[in-house]
Coordinates of C-alpha atoms and ligand atoms in Angstrom, one line a residue:
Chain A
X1 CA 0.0 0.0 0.0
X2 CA 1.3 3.3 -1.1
X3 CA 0.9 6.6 1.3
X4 CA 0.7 9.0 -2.3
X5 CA -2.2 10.4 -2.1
X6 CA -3.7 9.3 0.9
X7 CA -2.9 12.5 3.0
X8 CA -3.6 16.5 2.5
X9 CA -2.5 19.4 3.7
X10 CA -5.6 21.1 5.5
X11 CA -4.7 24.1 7.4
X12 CA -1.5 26.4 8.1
X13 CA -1.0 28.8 10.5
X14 CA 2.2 31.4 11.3
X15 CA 2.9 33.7 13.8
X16 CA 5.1 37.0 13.2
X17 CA 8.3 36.5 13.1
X18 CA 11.2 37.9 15.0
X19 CA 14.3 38.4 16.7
X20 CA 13.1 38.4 20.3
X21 CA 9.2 37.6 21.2
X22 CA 8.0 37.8 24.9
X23 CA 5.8 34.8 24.3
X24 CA 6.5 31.5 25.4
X25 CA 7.1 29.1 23.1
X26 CA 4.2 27.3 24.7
X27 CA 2.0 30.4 23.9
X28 CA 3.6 30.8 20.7
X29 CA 2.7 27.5 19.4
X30 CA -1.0 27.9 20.5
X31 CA -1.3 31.0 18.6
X32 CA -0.1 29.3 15.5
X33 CA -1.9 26.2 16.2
X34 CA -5.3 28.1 16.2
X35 CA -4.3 29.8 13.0
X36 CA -3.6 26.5 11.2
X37 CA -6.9 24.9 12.6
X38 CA -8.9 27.5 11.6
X39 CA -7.5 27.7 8.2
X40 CA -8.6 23.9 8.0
X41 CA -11.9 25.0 8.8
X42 CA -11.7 22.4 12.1
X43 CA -12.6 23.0 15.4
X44 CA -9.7 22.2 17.8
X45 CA -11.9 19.3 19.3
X46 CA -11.3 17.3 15.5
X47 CA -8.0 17.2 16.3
X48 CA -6.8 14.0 17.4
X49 CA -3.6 13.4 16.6
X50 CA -0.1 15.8 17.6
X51 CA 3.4 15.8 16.6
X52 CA 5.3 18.5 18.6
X53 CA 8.8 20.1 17.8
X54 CA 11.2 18.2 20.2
X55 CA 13.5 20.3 22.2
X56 CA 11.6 23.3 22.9
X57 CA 10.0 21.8 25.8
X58 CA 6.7 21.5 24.5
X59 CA 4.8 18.3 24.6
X60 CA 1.6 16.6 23.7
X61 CA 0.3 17.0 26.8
X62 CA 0.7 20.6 26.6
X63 CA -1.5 20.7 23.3
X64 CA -3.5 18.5 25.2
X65 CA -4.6 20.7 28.0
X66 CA -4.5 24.1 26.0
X67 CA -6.8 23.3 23.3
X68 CA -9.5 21.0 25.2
X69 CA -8.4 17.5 23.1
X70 CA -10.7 15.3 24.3
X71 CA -9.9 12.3 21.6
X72 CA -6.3 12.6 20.6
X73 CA -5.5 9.0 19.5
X74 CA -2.0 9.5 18.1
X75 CA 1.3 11.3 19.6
X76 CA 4.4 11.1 18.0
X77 CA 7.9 12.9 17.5
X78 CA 10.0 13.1 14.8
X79 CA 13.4 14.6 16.3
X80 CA 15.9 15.3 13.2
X81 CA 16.6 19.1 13.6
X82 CA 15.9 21.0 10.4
X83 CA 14.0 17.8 8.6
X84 CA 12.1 17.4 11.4
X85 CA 8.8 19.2 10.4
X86 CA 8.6 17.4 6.9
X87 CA 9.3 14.0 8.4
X88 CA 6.3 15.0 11.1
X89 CA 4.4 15.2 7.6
X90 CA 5.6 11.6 6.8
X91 CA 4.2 11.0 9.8
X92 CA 1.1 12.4 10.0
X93 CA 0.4 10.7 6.3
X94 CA 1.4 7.3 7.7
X95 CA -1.3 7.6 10.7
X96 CA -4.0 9.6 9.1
X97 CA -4.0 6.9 5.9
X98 CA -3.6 3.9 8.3
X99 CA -6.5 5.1 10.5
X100 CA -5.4 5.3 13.5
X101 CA -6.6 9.4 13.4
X102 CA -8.1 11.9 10.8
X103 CA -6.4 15.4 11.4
X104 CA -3.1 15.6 13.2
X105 CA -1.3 18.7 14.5
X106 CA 1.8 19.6 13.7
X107 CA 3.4 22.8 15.5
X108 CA 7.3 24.4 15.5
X109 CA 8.1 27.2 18.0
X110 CA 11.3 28.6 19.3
X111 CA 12.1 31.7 21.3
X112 CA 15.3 32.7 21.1
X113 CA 15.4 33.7 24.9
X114 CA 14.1 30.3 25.9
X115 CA 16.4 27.5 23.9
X116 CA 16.2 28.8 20.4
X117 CA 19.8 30.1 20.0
X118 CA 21.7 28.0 17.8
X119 CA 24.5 27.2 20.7
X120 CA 21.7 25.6 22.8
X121 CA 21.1 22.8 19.8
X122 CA 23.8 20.7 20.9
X123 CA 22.2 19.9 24.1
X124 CA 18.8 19.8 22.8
X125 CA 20.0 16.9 20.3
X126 CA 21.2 13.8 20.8
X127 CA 22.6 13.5 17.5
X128 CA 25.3 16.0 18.2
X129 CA 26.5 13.8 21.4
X130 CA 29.2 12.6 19.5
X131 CA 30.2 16.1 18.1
X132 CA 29.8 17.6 21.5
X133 CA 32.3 14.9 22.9
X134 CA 35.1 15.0 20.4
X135 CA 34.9 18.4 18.3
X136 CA 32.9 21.0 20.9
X137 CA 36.6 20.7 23.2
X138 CA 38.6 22.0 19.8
X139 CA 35.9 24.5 19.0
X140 CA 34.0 23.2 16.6
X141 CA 30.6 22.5 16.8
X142 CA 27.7 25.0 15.4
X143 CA 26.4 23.9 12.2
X144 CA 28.3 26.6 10.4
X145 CA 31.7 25.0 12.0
X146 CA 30.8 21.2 10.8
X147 CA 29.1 22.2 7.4
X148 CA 31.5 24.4 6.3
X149 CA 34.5 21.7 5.5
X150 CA 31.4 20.0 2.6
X151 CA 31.0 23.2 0.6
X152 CA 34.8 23.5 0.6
X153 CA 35.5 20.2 -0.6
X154 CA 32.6 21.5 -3.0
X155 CA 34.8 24.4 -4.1
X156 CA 38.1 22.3 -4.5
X157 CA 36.4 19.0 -6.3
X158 CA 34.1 21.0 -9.2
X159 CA 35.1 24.9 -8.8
X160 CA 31.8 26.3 -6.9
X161 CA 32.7 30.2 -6.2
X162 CA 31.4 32.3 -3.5
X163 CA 29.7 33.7 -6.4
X164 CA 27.0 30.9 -6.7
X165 CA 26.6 30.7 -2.8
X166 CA 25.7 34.6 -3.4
X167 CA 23.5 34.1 -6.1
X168 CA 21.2 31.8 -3.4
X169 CA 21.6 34.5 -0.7
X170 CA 20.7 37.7 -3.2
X171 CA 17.8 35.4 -4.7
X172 CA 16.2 34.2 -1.8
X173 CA 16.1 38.0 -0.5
X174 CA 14.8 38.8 -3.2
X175 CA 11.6 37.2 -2.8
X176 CA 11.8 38.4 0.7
X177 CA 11.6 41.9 -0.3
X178 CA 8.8 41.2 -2.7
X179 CA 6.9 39.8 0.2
X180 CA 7.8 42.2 2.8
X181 CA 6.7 40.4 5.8
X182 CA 9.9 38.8 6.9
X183 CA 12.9 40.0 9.0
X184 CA 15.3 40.5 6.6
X185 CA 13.6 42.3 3.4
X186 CA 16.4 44.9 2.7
X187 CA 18.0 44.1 -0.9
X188 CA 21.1 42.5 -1.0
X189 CA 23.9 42.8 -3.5
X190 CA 26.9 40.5 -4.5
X191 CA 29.3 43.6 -3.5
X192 CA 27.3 43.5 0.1
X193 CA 27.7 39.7 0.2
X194 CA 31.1 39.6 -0.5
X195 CA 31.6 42.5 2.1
X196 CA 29.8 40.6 5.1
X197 CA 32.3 38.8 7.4
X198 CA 33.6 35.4 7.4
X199 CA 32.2 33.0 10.1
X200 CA 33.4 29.7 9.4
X201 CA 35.4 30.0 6.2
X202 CA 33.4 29.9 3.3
X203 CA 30.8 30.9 4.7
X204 CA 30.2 34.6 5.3
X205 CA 27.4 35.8 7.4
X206 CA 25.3 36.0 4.2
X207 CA 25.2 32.4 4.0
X208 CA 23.8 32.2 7.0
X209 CA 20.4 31.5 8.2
X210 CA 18.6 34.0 10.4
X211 CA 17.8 33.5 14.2
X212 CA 14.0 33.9 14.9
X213 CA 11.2 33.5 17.2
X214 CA 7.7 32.8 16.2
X215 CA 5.7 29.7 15.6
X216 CA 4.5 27.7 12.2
X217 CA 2.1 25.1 12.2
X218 CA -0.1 22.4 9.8
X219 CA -2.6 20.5 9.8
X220 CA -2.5 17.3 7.6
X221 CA -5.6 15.3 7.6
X222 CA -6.4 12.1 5.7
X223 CA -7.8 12.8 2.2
X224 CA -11.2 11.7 2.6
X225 CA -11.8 14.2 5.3
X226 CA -10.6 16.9 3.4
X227 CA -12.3 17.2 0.6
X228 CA -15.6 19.3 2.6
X229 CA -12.9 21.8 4.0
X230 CA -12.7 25.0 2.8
X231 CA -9.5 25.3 0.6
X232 CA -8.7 23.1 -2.8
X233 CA -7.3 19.5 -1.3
X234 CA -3.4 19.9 -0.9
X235 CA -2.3 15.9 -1.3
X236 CA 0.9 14.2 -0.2
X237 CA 1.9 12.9 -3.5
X238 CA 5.3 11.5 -2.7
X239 CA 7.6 12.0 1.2
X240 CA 10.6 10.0 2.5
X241 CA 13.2 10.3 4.9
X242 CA 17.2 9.2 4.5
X243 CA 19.8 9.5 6.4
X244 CA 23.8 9.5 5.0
X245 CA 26.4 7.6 6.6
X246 CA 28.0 8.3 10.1
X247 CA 24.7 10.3 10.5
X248 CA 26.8 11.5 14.4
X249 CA 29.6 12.7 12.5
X250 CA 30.3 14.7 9.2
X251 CA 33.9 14.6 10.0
X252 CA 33.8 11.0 10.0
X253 CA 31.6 10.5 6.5
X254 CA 33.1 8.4 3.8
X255 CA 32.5 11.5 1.0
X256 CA 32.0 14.7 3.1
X257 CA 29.3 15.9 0.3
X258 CA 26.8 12.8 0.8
X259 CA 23.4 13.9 2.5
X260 CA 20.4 11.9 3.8
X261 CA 18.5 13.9 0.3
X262 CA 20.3 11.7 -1.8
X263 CA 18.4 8.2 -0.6
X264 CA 15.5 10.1 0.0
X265 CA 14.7 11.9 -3.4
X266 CA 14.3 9.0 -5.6
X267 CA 11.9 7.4 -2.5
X268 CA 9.4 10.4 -2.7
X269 CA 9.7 11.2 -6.7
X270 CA 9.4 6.9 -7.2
X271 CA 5.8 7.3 -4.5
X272 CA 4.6 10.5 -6.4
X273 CA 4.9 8.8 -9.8
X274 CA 6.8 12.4 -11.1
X275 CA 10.2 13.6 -11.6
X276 CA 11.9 17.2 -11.4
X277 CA 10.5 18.3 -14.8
X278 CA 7.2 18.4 -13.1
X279 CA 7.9 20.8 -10.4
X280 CA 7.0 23.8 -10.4
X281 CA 8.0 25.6 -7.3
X282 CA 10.1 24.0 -4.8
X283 CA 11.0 25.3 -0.9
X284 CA 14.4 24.1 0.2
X285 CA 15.7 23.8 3.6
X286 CA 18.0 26.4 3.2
X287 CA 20.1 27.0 6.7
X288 CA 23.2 27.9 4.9
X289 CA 23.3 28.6 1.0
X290 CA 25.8 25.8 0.3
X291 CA 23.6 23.3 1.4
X292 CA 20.5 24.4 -0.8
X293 CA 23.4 23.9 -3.8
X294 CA 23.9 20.9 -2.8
X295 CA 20.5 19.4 -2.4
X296 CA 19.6 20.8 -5.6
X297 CA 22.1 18.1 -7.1
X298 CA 20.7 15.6 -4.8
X299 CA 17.1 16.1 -5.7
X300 CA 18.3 15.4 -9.5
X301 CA 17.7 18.9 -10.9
X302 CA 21.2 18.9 -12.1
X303 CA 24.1 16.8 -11.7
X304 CA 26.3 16.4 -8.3
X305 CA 28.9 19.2 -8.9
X306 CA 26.9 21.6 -11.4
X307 CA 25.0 23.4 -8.6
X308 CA 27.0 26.0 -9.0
X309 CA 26.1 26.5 -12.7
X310 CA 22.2 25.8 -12.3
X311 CA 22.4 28.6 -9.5
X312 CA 24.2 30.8 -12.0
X313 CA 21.6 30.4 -14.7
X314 CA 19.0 32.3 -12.8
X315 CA 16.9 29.0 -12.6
X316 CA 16.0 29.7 -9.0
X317 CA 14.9 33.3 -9.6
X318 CA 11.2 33.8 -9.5
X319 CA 10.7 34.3 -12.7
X320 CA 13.1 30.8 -13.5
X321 CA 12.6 27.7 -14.2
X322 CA 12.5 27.0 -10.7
X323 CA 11.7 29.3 -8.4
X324 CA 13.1 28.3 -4.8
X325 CA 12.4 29.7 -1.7
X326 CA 9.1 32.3 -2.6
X327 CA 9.2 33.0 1.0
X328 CA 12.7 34.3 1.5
X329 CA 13.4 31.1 3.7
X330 CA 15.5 30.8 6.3
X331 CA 17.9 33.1 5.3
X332 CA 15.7 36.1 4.9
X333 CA 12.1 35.3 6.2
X334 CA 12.6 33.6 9.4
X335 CA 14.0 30.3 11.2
X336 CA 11.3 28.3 11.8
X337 CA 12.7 25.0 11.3
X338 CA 11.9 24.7 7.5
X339 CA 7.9 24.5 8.7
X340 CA 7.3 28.1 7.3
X341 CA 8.7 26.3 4.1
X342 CA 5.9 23.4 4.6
X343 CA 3.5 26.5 4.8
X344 CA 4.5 28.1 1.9
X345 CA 4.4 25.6 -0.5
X346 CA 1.2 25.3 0.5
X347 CA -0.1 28.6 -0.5
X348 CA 1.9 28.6 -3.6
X349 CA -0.1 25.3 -4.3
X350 CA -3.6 26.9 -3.6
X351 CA -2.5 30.0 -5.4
X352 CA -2.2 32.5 -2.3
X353 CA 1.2 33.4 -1.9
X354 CA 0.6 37.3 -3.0
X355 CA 3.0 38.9 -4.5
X356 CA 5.7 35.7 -5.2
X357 CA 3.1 33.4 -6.4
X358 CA 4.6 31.6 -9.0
X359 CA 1.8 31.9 -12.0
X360 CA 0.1 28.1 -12.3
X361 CA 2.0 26.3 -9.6
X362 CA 0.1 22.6 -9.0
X363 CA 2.8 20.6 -8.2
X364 CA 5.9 21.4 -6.0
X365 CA 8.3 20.3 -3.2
X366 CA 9.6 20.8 -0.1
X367 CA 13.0 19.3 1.6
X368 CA 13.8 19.2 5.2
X369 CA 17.7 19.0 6.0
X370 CA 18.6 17.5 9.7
X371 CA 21.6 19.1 11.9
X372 CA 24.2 16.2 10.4
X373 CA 22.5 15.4 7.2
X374 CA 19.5 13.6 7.7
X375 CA 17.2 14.9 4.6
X376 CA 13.7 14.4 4.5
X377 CA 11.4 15.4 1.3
X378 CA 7.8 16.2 0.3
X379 CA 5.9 16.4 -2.9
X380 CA 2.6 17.9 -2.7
X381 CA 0.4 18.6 -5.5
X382 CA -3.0 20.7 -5.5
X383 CA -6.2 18.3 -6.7
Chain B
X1 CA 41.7 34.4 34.8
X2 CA 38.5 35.3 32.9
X3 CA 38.6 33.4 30.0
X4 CA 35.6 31.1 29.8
X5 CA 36.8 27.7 30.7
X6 CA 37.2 25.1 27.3
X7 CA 34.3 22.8 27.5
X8 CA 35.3 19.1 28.5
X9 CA 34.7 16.1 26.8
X10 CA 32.0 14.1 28.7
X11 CA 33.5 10.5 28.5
X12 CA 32.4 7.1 28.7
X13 CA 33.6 3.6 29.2
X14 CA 33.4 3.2 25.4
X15 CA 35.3 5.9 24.6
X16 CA 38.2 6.7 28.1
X17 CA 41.0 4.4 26.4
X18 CA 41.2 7.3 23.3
X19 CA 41.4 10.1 25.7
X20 CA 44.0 8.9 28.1
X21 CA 46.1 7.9 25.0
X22 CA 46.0 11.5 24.3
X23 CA 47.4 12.4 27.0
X24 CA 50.1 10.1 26.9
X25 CA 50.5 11.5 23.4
X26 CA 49.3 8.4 21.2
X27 CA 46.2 8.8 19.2
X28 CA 44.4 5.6 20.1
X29 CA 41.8 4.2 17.7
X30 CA 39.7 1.1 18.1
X31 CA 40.4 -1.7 15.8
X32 CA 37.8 -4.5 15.5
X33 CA 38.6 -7.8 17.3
X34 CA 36.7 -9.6 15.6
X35 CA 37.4 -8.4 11.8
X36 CA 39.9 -5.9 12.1
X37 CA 38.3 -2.9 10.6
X38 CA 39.4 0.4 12.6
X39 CA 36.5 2.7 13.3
X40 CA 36.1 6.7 14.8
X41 CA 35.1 8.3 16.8
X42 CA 34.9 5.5 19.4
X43 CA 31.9 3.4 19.8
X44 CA 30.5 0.4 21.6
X45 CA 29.9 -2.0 18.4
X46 CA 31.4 -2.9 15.1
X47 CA 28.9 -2.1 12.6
X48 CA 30.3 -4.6 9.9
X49 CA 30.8 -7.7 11.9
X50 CA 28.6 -6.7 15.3
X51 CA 31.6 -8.3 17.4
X52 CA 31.9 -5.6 20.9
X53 CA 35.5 -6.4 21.6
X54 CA 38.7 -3.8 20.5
X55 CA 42.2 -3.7 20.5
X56 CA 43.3 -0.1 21.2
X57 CA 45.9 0.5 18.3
X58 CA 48.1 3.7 17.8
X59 CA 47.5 5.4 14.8
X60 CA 50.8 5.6 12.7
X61 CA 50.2 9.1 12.7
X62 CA 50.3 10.0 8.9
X63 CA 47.0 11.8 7.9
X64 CA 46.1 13.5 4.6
X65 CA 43.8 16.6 3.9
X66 CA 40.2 16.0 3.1
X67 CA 39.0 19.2 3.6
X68 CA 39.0 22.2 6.0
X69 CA 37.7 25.6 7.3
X70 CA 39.2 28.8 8.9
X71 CA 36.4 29.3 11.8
X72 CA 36.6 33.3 11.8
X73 CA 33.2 33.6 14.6
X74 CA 33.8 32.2 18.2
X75 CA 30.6 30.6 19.0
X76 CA 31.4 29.6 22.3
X77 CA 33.5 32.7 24.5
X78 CA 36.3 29.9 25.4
X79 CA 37.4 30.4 22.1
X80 CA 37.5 34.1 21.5
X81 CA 40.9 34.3 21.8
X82 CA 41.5 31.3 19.7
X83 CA 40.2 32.7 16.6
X84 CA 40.9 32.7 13.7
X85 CA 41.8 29.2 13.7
X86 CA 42.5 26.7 10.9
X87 CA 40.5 23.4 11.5
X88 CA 41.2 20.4 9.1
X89 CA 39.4 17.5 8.1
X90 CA 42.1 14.9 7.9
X91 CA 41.7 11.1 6.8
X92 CA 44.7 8.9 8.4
X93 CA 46.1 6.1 7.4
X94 CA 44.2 3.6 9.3
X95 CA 41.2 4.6 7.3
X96 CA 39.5 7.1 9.5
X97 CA 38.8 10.9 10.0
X98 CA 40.4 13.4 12.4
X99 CA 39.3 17.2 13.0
X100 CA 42.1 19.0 14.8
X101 CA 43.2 22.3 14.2
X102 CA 46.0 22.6 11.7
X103 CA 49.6 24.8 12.7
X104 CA 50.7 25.9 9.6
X105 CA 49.9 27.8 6.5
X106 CA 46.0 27.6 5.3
X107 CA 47.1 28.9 1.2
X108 CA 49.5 25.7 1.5
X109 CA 45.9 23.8 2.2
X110 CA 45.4 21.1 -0.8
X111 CA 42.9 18.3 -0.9
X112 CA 45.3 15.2 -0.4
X113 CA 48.0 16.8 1.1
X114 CA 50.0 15.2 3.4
X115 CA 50.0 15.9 7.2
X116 CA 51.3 14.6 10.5
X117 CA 49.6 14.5 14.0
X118 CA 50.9 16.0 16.9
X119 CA 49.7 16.8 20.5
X120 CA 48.8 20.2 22.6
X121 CA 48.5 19.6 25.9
X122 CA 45.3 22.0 26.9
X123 CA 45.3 21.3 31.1
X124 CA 46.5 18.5 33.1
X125 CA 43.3 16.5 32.2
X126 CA 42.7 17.1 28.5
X127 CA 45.1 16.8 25.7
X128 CA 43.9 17.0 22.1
X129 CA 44.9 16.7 18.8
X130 CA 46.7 18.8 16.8
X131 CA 48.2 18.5 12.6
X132 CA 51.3 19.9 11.3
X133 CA 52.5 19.7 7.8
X134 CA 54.9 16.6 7.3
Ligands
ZN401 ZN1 34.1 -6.1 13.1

């Protein structure tokens, strides 16, 4: 039995985002929650299944109690860091088509006064215990540290430039000034990139993702209950997880440039029945540029080592053959985990995205990217 | 003294052999009792032959460059001080990886090239890694 098809996206829901909030993530994840609900056209009360964010300190039973759940029959997590939120989607398919519930939950919150910082991830996951062991004592140990060895072996094995890392950065912003509702909207130049200081060489702080608080959520119900709520039906085509070797330790991966993306993307294209050609929009986890490059090769849109090229080309500009990242992502809209990414391919899919819809979108995807390369990936479609 | 104290490694039974070999100066890996594949960072189990048992081997201590990064942003304040630092990606002859910062000149920095390990002796507890050029 195949899950394609099986599950929709009902409802999504964001808060503001910004650099400080005085909300709790608890109260931060309500308000979002609500929003998504309400989009669905539910009532709290019909949902009865939850997935919460790990490591923010928020649990089912906090959903629970807040909302009124009277009939929750499913609670799950799906702790990956950054492809977290799309493998809660995998998730949510797998119980809302198996039965075991009809509309599951699924909310991401962080304050960055309350365990959102970046630093504070290596005690919030387990995965890192390995890193935090033998490469926190030499200094080495936030994402940019530990990613930014793969997008120089990128550099030296096919001759990516800064250039092309810029081209993701001034792109992305791009679409965040069009939409004008994130926290970076400000356009941004190559000459600006290549001003902005070096953090973990090569990656300037343009290549960097943004720190946020706020609160995204979705609801993803199974099909048949969909189809009386208010907005076209949103269906799970095609979602898998993968994970690349020595998933505790980049340092200790046979080829520094494998990602989880690369088992997962022929998984969730071979369960959708479709390949690239017929995407037309695609949200990518994008916490540093290089690694958008990269899984743009490893979802097959060009070959490993041309990212650079396909970049170059303008293909992910809006008005490309692929526009990426309508939102401005995580580099210019906000940090909320990739699940403002699962949000916005849903309004690009029922035509709401304002002023970056990308004319005629159906069919699009959306990739999650874990803290040591786990990569998850979705492909929804509009009915 | 103010400086923010280094964060320590938090070890374990699995792993305490490779870190008093460091400070003793040896850089001790795990080999496989069972089929003698070496494996790193340490671990409890072998994942190609499932046997538990190790020998604690020295690494001949000939590495070459896989990649690298100059960390520019302290992210922790114990290293403020320590920055800019060169941090290399090294593969050693035994098979496996080492991250250790690298003494010497980043332009000289080519995949492949070949490197030697070394020691710096942090506090009387904690010794780590270092690589020089060979
Ligand atoms: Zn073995």
């Amino acid at each position: 039995m195949s899950l394609s098809g099986r599950a929709a996206l009902t409802g999504v829901g964001e808060t503001a985002y910004s650099k400080s909030s005085d909300k709790s993530v608890l109260r931060l994840s309500l308000e979002a929650s609500l929003t998504a609900i309400g989009d669905a056209g539910l009532r709290p009360q019909e949902i009865d299944g939850l997935i919460p964010y790990p490591g923010m300190g928020v649990v089912a039973e906090d959903l629970i109690v807040n909302l009124g759940l009277d009939e929750v029959k499913f609670s799950a997590m799906t702790p990956l860091g950054g492809a977290s939120p799309v493998a809660a989607v995998q998730c949510a398919s797998a119980a809302v088509s198996s039965g075991l519930c009809r509309h599951v939950l699924i909310p991401v919150a962080r304050n960055l006064a309350a365990g959102g910082r970046i630093s504070d991830r290596l005690r919030q996951m387990p995965q890192f215990n390995t890193v935090a062991e033998f490469e926190l004592p030499m200094g080495a140990f936030a994402p940019a540290q530990l990613y930014a060895p793969m997008a120089r072996l990128h550099m030296e094995r096919y001759g990516t430039r800064p250039e092309h890392f810029a081209e993701i950065a001034i792109s992305t912003r791009r679409n965040a000034s069009l939409r004008g509702d994130g926290m970076m909207t400000a356009p941004l130049t190559l000459e600006e990139y290549l001003a902005s200081r070096m953090i973990a060489d090569p990656f300037r702080l343009h290549d960097c993702s943004l720190e946020s608080s706020g609160a995204a959520a979705v609801v993803v119900s199974r099909k048949e209950c969909a189809r009386d709520l208010p907005h076209p039906v949103i269906s799970v085509l095609g979602v898998a997880e993968g994970h690349p070797d020595s998933p505790t330790s980049i340092t200790q991966r046979k080829d520094l440039l494998e990602i989880g993306l690369v088992k997962a993307a022929p998984r969730a294209f071979g369960m959708a029945g479709l390949t690239t050609a017929d995407i037309h929009v695609a949200e990518i986890y994008d916490c540093f540029t290089y690694v958008v490059l990269r899984q743009l090769e490893a979802l097959g849109f060009c070959r490993p080592g041309e990212g650079g090229d396909f970049v170059a080309s303008g293909a992910i500009r809006l008005e490309g053959r692929l526009p990426i990242n309508t939102h401005g992502g995580l580099l210019s809209q906000a940090h909320m985990v990739g699940m403002n990414h699962i949000v916005e391919l849903v309004r690009q899919l029922r035509g709401s995205a304002g002023p970056t819809q990308v004319a005629g979108a159906t069919v699009g995807l959306v990739t999650g990217y874990g803290d040591l390369g786990d990569g998850t990936l979705a492909i929804l479609a509009r009915e | 003294m103010s400086e923010a104290l280094r964060p320590q490694p938090r070890t374990s039974n699995d792993t305490l052999p490779h870190w008093q070999g460091l400070r003793d100066h040896r850089l001790r890996l795990q080999r496989c009792a069972g089929c003698g594949t070496f494996r790193h960072y340490p671990r409890p189990l072998c994942p190609q032959c499932h046997c538990f048992d190790v020998e604690w081997i020295d690494a001949a201590g000939d590495a070459q460059v896989h990649s690298w990064t100059v960390l520019h942003h302290a992210f922790h304040p114990a290293f403020r001080s320590l920055v800019p630092c060169v941090m290399v990606t090294a593969t050693l002859r035994e098979g496996v990886r080492l991250l250790a910062p690298f003494k010497g000149d980043v332009r000289h920095l080519v995949p492949g090239l070949a490197l030697r390990v070394g020691f710096e002796d942090i506090s009387a507890e904690l010794t780590l890694p270092v690589l020089v050029p060979a």
